[in-house]
Short mmCIF file of C-alpha atoms and ligand atoms in Angstrom, two decimals:
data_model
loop_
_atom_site.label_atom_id
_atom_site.label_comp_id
_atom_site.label_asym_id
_atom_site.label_seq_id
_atom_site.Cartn_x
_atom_site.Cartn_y
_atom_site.Cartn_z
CA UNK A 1 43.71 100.08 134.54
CA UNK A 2 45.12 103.28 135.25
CA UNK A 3 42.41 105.89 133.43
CA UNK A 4 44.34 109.04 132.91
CA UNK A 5 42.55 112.17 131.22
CA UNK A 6 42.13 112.00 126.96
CA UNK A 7 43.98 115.22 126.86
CA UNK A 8 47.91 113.26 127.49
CA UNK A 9 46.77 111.17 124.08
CA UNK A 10 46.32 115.13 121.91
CA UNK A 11 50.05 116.16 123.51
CA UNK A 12 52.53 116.54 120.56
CA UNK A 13 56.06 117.52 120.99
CA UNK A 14 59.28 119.05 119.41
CA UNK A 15 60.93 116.91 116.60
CA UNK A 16 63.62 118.76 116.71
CA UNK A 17 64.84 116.93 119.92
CA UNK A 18 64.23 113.31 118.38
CA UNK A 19 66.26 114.56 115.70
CA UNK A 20 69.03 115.66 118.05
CA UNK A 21 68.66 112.17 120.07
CA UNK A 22 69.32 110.02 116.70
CA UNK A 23 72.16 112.39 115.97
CA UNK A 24 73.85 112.01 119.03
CA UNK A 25 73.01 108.47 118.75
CA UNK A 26 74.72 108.42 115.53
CA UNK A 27 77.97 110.33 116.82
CA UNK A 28 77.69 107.83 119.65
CA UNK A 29 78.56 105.00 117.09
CA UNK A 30 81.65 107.21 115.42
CA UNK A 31 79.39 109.46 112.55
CA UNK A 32 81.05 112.42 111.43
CA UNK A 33 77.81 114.16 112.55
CA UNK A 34 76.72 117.95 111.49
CA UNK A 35 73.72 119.24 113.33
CA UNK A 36 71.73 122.14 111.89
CA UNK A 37 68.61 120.28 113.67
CA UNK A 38 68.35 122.55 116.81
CA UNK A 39 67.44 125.91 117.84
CA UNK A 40 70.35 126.81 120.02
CA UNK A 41 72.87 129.52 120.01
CA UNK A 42 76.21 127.29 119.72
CA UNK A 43 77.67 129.93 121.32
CA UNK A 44 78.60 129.59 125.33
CA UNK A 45 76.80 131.67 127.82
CA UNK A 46 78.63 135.06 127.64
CA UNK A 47 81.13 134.83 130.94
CA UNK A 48 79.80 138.18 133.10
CA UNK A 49 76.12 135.88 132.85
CA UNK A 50 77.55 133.06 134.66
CA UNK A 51 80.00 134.81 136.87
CA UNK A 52 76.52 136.39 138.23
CA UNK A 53 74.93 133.39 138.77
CA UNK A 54 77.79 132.18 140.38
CA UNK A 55 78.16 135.06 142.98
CA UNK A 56 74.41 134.64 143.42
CA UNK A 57 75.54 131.15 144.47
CA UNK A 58 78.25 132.44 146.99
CA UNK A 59 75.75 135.27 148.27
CA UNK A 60 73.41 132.94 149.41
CA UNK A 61 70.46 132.87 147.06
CA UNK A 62 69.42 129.54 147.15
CA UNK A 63 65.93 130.09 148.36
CA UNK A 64 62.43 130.74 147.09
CA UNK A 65 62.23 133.99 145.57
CA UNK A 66 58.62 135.43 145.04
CA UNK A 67 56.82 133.60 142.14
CA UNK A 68 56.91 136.40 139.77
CA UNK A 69 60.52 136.88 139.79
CA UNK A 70 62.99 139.35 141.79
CA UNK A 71 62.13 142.53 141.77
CA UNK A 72 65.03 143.89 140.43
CA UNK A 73 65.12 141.82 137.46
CA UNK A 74 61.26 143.01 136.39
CA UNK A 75 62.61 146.10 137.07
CA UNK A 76 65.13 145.75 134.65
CA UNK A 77 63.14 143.90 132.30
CA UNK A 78 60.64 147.01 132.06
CA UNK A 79 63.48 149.12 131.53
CA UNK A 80 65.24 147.45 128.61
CA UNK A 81 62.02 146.88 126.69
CA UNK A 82 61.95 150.92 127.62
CA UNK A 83 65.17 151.30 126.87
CA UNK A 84 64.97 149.27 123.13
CA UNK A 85 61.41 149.94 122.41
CA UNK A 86 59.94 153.26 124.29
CA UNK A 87 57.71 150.58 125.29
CA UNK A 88 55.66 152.40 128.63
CA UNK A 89 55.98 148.44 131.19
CA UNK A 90 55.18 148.30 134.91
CA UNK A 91 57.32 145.78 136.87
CA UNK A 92 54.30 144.54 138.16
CA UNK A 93 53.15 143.04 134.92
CA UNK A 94 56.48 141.78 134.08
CA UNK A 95 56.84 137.99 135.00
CA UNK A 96 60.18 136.53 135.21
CA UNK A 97 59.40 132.29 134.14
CA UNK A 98 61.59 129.41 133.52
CA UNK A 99 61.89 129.81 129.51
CA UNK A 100 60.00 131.02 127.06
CA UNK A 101 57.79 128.17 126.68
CA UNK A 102 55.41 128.33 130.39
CA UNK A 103 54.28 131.46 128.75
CA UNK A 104 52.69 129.81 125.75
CA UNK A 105 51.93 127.27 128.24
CA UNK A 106 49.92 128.91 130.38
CA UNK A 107 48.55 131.71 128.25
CA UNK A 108 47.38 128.54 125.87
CA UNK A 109 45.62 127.04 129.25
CA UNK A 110 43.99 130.21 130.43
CA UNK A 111 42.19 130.37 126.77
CA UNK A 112 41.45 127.24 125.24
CA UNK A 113 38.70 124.08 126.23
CA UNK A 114 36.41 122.28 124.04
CA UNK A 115 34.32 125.00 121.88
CA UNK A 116 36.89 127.59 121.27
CA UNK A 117 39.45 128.24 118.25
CA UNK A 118 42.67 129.69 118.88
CA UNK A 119 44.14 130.93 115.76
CA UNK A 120 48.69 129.52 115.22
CA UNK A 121 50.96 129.96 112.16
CA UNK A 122 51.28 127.31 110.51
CA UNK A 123 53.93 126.52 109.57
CA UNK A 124 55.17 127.91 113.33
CA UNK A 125 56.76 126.65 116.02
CA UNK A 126 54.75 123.47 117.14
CA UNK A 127 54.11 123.67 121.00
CA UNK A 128 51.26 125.72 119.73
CA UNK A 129 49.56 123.65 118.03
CA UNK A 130 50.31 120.78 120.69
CA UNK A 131 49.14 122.65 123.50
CA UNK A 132 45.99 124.03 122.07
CA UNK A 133 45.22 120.14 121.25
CA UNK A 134 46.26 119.62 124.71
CA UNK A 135 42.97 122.35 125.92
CA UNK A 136 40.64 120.62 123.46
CA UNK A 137 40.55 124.15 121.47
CA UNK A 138 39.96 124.06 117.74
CA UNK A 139 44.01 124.98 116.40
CA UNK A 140 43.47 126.78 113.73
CA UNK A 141 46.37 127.45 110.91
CA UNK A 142 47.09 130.80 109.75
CA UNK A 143 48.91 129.87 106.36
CA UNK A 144 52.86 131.40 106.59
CA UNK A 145 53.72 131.76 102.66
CA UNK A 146 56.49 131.67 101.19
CA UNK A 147 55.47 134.55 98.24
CA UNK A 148 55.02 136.94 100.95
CA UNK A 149 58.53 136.37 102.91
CA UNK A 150 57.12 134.18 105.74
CA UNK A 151 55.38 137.06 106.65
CA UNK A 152 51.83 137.21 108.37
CA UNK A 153 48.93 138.26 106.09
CA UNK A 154 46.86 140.56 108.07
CA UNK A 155 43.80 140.18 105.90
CA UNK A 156 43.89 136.15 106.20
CA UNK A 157 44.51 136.32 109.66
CA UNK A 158 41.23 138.49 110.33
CA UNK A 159 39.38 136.45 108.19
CA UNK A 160 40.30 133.33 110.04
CA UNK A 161 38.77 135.06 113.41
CA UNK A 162 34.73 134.30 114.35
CA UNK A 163 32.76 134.61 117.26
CA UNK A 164 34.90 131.28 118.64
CA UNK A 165 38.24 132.89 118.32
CA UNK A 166 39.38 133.69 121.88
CA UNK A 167 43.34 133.80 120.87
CA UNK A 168 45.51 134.53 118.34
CA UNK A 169 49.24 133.63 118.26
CA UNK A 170 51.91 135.90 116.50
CA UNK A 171 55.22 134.88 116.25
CA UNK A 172 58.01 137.33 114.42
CA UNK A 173 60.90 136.80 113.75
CA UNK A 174 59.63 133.53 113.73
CA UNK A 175 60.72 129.68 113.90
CA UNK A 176 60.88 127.78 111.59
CA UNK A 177 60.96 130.36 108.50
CA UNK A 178 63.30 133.14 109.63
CA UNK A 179 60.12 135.53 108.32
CA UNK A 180 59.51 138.96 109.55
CA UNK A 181 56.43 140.36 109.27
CA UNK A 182 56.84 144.24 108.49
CA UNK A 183 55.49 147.02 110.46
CA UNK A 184 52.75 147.82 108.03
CA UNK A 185 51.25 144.40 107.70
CA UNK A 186 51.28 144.72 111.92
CA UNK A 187 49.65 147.73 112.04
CA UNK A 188 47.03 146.13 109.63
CA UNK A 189 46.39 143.48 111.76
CA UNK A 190 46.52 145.54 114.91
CA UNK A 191 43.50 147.87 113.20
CA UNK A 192 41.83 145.32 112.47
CA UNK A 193 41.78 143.71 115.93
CA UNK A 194 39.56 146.43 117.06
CA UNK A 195 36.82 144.49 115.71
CA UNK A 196 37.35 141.98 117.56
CA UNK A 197 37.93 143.01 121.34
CA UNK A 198 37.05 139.67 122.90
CA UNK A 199 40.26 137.97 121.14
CA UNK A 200 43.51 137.90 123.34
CA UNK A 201 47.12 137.91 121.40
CA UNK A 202 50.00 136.01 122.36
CA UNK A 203 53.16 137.71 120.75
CA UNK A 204 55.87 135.40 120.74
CA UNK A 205 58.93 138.06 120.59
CA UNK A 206 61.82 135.08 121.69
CA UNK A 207 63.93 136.98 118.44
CA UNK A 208 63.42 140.21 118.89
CA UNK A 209 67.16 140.60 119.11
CA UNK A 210 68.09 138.28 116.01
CA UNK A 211 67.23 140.68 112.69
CA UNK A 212 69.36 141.35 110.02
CA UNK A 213 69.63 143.65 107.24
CA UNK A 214 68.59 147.10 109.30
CA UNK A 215 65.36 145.18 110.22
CA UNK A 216 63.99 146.56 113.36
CA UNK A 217 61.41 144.77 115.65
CA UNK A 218 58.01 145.75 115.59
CA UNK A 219 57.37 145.04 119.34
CA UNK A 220 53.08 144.64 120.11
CA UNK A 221 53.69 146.31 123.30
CA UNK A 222 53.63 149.82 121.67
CA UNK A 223 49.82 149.49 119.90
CA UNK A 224 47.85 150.57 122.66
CA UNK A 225 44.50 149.50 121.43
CA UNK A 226 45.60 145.99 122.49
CA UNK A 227 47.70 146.52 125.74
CA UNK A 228 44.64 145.11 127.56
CA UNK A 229 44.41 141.93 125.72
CA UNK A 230 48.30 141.38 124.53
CA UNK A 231 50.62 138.66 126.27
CA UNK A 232 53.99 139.14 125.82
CA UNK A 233 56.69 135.83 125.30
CA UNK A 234 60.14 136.70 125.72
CA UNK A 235 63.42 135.37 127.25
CA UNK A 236 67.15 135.16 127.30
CA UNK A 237 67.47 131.32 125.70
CA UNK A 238 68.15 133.17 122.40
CA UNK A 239 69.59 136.10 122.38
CA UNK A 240 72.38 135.51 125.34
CA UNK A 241 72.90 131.77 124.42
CA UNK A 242 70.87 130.67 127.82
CA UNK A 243 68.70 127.83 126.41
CA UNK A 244 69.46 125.52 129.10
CA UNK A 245 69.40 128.24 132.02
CA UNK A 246 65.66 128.18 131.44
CA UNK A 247 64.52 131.59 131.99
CA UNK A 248 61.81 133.85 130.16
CA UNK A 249 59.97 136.20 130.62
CA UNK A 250 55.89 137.38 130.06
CA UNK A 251 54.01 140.95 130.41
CA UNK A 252 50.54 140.02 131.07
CA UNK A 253 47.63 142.22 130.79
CA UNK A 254 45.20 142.96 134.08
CA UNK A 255 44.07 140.02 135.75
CA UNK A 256 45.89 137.17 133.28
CA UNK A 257 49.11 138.55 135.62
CA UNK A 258 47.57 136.96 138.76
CA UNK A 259 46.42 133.82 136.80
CA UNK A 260 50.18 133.20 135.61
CA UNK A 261 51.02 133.80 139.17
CA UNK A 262 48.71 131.52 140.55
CA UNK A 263 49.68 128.78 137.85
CA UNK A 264 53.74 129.24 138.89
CA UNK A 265 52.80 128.53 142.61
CA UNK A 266 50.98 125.68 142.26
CA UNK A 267 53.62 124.70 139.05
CA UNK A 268 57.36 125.01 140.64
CA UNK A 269 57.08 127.88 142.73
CA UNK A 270 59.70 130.01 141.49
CA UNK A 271 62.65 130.45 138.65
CA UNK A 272 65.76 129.51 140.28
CA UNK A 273 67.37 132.27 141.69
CA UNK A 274 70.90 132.34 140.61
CA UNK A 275 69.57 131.89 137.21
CA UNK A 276 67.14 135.03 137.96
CA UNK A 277 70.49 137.27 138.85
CA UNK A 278 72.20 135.54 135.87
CA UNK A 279 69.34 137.19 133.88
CA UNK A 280 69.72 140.31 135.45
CA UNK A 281 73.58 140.63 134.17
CA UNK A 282 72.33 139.60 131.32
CA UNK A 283 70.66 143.01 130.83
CA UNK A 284 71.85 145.26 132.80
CA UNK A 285 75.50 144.42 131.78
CA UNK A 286 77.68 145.15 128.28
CA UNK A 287 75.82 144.01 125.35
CA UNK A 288 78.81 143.42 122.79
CA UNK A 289 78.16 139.85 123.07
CA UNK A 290 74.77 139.91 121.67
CA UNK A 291 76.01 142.08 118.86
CA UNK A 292 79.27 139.89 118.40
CA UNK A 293 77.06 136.61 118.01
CA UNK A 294 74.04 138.20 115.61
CA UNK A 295 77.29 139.56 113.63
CA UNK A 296 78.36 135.70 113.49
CA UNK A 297 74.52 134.66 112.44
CA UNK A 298 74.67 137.21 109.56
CA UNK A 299 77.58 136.02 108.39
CA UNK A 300 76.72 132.06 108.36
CA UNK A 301 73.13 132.94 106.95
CA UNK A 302 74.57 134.68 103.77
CA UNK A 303 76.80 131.50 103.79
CA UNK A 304 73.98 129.51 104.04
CA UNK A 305 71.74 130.79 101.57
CA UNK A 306 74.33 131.07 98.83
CA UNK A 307 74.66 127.36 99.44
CA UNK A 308 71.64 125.99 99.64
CA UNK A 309 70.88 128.19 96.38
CA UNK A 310 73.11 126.36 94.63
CA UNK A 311 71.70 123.00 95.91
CA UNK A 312 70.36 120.85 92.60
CA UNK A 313 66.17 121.81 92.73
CA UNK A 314 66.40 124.12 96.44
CA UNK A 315 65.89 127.44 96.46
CA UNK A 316 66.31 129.34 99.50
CA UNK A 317 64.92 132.87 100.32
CA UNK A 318 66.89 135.30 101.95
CA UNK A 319 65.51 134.69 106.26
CA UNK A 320 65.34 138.31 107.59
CA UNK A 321 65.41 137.08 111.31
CA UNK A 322 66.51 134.15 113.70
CA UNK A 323 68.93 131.40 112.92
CA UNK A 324 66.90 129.24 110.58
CA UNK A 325 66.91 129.22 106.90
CA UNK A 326 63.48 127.45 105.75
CA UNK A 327 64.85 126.29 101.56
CA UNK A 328 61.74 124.86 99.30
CA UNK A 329 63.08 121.64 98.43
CA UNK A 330 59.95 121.11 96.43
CA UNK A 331 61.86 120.78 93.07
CA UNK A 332 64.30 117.94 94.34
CA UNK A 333 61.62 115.29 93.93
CA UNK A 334 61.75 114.42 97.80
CA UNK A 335 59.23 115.23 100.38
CA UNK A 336 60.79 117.32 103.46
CA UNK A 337 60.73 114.45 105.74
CA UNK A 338 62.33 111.69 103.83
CA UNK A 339 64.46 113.92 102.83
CA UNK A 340 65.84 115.20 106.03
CA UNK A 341 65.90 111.42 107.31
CA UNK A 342 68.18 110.48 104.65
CA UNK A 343 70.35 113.43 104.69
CA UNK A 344 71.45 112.52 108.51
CA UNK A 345 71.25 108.69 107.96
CA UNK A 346 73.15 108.81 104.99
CA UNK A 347 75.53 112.13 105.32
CA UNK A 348 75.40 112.80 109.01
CA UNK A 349 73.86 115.91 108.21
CA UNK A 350 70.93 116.67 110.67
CA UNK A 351 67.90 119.28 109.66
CA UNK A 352 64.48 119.19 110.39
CA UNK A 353 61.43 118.57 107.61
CA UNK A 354 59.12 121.64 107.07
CA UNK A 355 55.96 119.11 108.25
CA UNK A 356 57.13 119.56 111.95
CA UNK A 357 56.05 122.44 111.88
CA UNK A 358 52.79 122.32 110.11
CA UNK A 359 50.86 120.88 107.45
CA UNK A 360 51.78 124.27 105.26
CA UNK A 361 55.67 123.04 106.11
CA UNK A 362 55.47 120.61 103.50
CA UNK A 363 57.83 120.99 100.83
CA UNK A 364 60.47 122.74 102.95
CA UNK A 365 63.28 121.91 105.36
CA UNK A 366 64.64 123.85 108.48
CA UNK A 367 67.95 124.64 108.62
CA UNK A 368 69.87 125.73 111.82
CA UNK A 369 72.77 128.13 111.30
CA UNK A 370 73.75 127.99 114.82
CA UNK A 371 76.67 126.29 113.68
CA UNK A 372 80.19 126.90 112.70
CA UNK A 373 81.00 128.60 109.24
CA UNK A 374 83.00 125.50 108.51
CA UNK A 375 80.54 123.00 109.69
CA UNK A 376 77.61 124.31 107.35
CA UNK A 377 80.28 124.38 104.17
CA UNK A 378 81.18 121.13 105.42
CA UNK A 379 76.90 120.24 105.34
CA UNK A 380 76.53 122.01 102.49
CA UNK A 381 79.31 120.08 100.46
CA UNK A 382 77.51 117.09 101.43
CA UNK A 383 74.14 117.85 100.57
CA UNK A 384 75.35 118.96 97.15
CA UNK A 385 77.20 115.62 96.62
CA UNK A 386 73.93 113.76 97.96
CA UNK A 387 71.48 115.57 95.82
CA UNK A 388 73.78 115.02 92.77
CA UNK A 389 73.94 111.37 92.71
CA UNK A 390 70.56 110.19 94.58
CA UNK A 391 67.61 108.97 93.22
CA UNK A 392 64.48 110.30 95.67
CA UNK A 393 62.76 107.66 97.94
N1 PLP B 1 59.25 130.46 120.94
C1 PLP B 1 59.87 130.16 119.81
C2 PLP B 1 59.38 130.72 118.53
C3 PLP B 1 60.99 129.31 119.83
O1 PLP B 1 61.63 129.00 118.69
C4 PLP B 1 61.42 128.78 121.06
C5 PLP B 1 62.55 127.83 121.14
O2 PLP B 1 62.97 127.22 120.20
C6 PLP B 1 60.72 129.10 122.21
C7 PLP B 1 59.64 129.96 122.12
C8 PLP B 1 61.04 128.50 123.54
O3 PLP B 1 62.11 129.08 124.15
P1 PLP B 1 62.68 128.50 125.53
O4 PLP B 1 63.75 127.53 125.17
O5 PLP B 1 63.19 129.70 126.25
O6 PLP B 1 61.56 127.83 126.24
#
């Protein structure tokens, strides 16, 4: 008997990818399949990015490169969150890693065991809440409502924090709900952090790029009282259509920088480095594709919304960030998952229930917009017609 560790039986995972399996499984058999299931730009890498990483090819990087990334891409990491932020970052604590997700991977690892509570929003993307099962760290919700725009609330969120707290995990814009928490409720919570020095904070900043309506991001890098304690998630996946290029980036605070380090050698060594100078074109180059694809997103969210707004007992508030509209679907008579499960089986339309991402998801699906204007009216048609003439399970 082999006797592996009790940790691999806590592990959760991303629905969202079973979901994408049965669809492709379905369009496999000849479905008319519509995905709004996953998180992923439909648009193609922007050409410049993979002309880069092709030279890189032909110029001979195809060795090692230091753990932490090529110099010149920290470098030019520092300088764009500079550049789009005033934010004051030193290459050195700028970590180039292969997506977004080793960050909450290893930040998650350096903080939780047995006896600790790290603090997740719930509902929120759910390799948190996997991963801190994972440590054998107390996960701990911190309820995202719908009456106060998917926003954090910086007074629950404090309240949730006691002397067992060693991490709390922002996420804005966030996944699933599209929410933006606004600068005021951040500075809140950043205040009230100052009681509570001994608790680290993992911002998850992955759509930082993706706001709409003359949102700005409110990036955690520029309150000072928690640069010491404050691990920044970020990558390309997102914002230049790179999800399967699998490249990220974390700025880690004092000696957390050598940790992550230390983790990447012993992990896979380095980010594959035409990817790495892929990255780097990525941000040192024009940035009219970013702006031409968030123009796209607007335009399918307002789509969306409208839609799903007209949907018999969904209502949909308007997302202020990402690619996901999160619609309560609480007066349809279904619950999220059954729901979603018959929409593909039955329409071929593919969405993810609100209970994927947390206990607090209940009563709400998430839909992708990373898909064509005439795919989601197509969806939306189909949703209409399904909610219309079927009884709930
Ligand atoms: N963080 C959030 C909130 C996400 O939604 C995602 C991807 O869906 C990630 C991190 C992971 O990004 P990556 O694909 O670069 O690992």
């Amino acid at each position: 008997m082999l006797r592996t560790i009790a940790a691999f039986d806590r592990i959760g995972e991303e629905n969202a990818f079973a979901v994408l399996a049965r669809a492709t499984e379905l369009a496999g058999q000849g479905r008319d399949i519509i995905n709004l299931g996953i998180g992923q730009p439909d648009f193609p890498t922007p050409a410049h990015i993979t002309e880069a990483a092709i030279k890189a090819i032909k110029d001979g990087h195809h060795g090692y490169t230091p753990a932490t990334g090529i110099k010149p891409l920290r470098e030019a990491v520092a300088a764009d969150l500079h550049k789009r932020f005033k934010a004051e970052v030193s290459p050195d604590s700028v970590m180039i890693m292969p997506g977004g997700k080793p960050t909450m991977y290893m930040a998650i690892l350096m903080f939780g065991e047995p006896g600790v509570d790290i603090l997740y929003p719930d509902p929120g993307f759910p390799i948190y809440r996997s991963m801190i099962e994972f440590t054998g760290a107390r996960p701990i919700p911190v309820p995202i409502r719908e009456e106060n725009g998917f926003a954090f609330s910086a007074d629950e969120t404090l309240k949730l924090i006691t002397p067992k707290t060693r991490l709390l995990i922002l996420n804005s814009p966030a996944n699933p709900t599209g929410g933006v928490t606004p600068k005021a409720e951040v500075d809140k919570l950043i205040a009230g952090l100052d009681k509570f020095p001994d608790v680290a904070i993992l911002s998850d900043e992955i759509y930082d790029q993706m706001l709409y309506d003359g949102e700005t991001h409110v990036c955690l890098l520029n309150y000072p009282s928690i640069r010491d304690r404050l691990i920044l998630l970020n990558g390309w996946s997102k914002t230049y259509a790179m999800t399967g290029w699998r490249l990220g980036y974390a700025v880690w605070p004092g000696k957390l920088y050598d940790y992550a380090r230390k983790l990447a050698v012993n992990l896979y060594s380095c980010v594959n480095a035409p990817t790495q100078y892929a990255g780097l074109a990525a941000l040192t180059g024009p940035q009219a594709d970013v702006k031409r694809m968030l123009t796209e997103f607007d335009r399918r969210r307002k789509i969306v919304v409208e839609g799903l707004n007209k949907l018999p007992g969904i209502s949909c508030a308007t997302p202020k960030g990402a690619f996901y509209a999160f619609p309560n679907v609480k007066n349809t008579g279904w619950k999220a998952k059954p729901l979603a499960s018959a929409l593909l089986e039955e329409t071929g339309v593919a969405t993810i229930g609100g209970p994927d991402f947390g206990v607090l998801g209940e009563g709400y699906m998430r839909i992708s917009y990373a898909n064509s204007a005439e795919n989601i009216q197509k969806a939306l048609a189909r949703m209409l017609e399904f909610l219309a003439t079927r009884k709930a399970a």
